[in-house]
């Protein structure tokens, strides 16, 4: 959830959309939407949250895309 939250915050800060993230990750916008979704326990009963939807390589790409500093990158890569 921390990585998903970070991506959403960075998207807002950098004025980027899910489509922008999808393009840099070579995915569809729909897939990025799924990866960023945090299920609502009341609404999504029985559905499990996708564990670690982003690969290590995708996290590296996102760090570069959002211009994460070295400390932030190190923290994200150990989540």
Short mmCIF file of C-alpha atoms in Angstrom, two decimals:
data_model
loop_
_atom_site.label_atom_id
_atom_site.label_comp_id
_atom_site.label_asym_id
_atom_site.label_seq_id
_atom_site.Cartn_x
_atom_site.Cartn_y
_atom_site.Cartn_z
CA UNK A 1 0.00 0.00 0.00
CA UNK A 2 2.92 2.34 0.69
CA UNK A 3 4.20 2.07 -2.88
CA UNK A 4 0.73 2.56 -4.33
CA UNK A 5 0.27 5.63 -2.17
CA UNK A 6 3.68 6.97 -3.21
CA UNK A 7 2.83 6.53 -6.91
CA UNK A 8 -0.50 8.33 -6.48
CA UNK A 9 1.14 11.19 -4.57
CA UNK A 10 3.89 11.55 -7.17
CA UNK A 11 1.36 11.49 -9.99
CA UNK A 12 -0.44 14.42 -8.36
CA UNK A 13 2.78 16.32 -7.59
CA UNK A 14 4.17 15.89 -11.11
CA UNK A 15 0.79 16.35 -12.83
CA UNK A 16 0.98 12.89 -14.39
CA UNK A 17 -1.88 10.54 -15.24
CA UNK A 18 -2.30 6.78 -15.10
CA UNK A 19 -1.86 6.87 -18.88
CA UNK A 20 1.56 8.53 -18.43
CA UNK A 21 2.59 5.85 -15.92
CA UNK A 22 1.24 3.13 -18.20
CA UNK A 23 3.25 4.44 -21.13
CA UNK A 24 6.53 4.50 -19.19
CA UNK A 25 5.87 0.96 -17.86
CA UNK A 26 4.68 -0.28 -21.27
CA UNK A 27 1.31 -1.34 -19.84
CA UNK A 28 -2.30 -0.43 -20.48
CA UNK A 29 -3.90 2.33 -18.44
CA UNK A 30 -6.41 -0.24 -17.18
CA UNK A 31 -3.63 -2.45 -15.84
CA UNK A 32 -2.05 0.49 -14.01
CA UNK A 33 -5.45 1.29 -12.51
CA UNK A 34 -5.69 -2.30 -11.24
CA UNK A 35 -2.17 -2.15 -9.83
CA UNK A 36 -2.90 1.06 -7.91
CA UNK A 37 -6.26 -0.05 -6.55
CA UNK A 38 -6.58 -0.55 -2.81
CA UNK A 39 -9.72 -2.60 -2.13
CA UNK A 40 -12.41 -1.22 0.14
CA UNK A 41 -13.15 -3.94 2.74
CA UNK A 42 -16.83 -2.96 2.91
CA UNK A 43 -17.36 -2.88 -0.84
CA UNK A 44 -14.93 -5.58 -1.98
CA UNK A 45 -15.74 -8.38 0.46
CA UNK A 46 -13.76 -11.51 -0.24
CA UNK A 47 -11.47 -9.86 -2.78
CA UNK A 48 -7.80 -10.00 -1.95
CA UNK A 49 -5.46 -7.15 -2.68
CA UNK A 50 -2.83 -7.96 -5.27
CA UNK A 51 0.44 -8.37 -3.37
CA UNK A 52 3.40 -6.49 -4.81
CA UNK A 53 1.82 -5.60 -8.17
CA UNK A 54 4.98 -3.74 -9.24
CA UNK A 55 8.13 -5.64 -10.13
CA UNK A 56 11.55 -4.49 -8.94
CA UNK A 57 12.30 -3.23 -12.43
CA UNK A 58 9.04 -1.29 -12.57
CA UNK A 59 9.84 0.38 -9.25
CA UNK A 60 13.22 1.45 -10.66
CA UNK A 61 11.51 2.87 -13.75
CA UNK A 62 9.00 4.75 -11.58
CA UNK A 63 11.79 6.15 -9.41
CA UNK A 64 13.48 7.55 -12.51
CA UNK A 65 10.18 8.76 -13.99
CA UNK A 66 9.24 10.62 -10.80
CA UNK A 67 12.84 11.75 -10.18
CA UNK A 68 13.11 10.11 -6.74
CA UNK A 69 16.24 10.98 -4.79
CA UNK A 70 18.59 8.22 -3.62
CA UNK A 71 17.10 8.02 -0.10
CA UNK A 72 13.56 7.77 -1.42
CA UNK A 73 14.62 5.16 -3.98
CA UNK A 74 16.35 3.06 -1.31
CA UNK A 75 13.24 3.19 0.90
CA UNK A 76 10.94 2.18 -1.95
CA UNK A 77 13.12 -0.70 -3.05
CA UNK A 78 13.00 -2.23 0.44
CA UNK A 79 9.20 -2.08 0.92
#
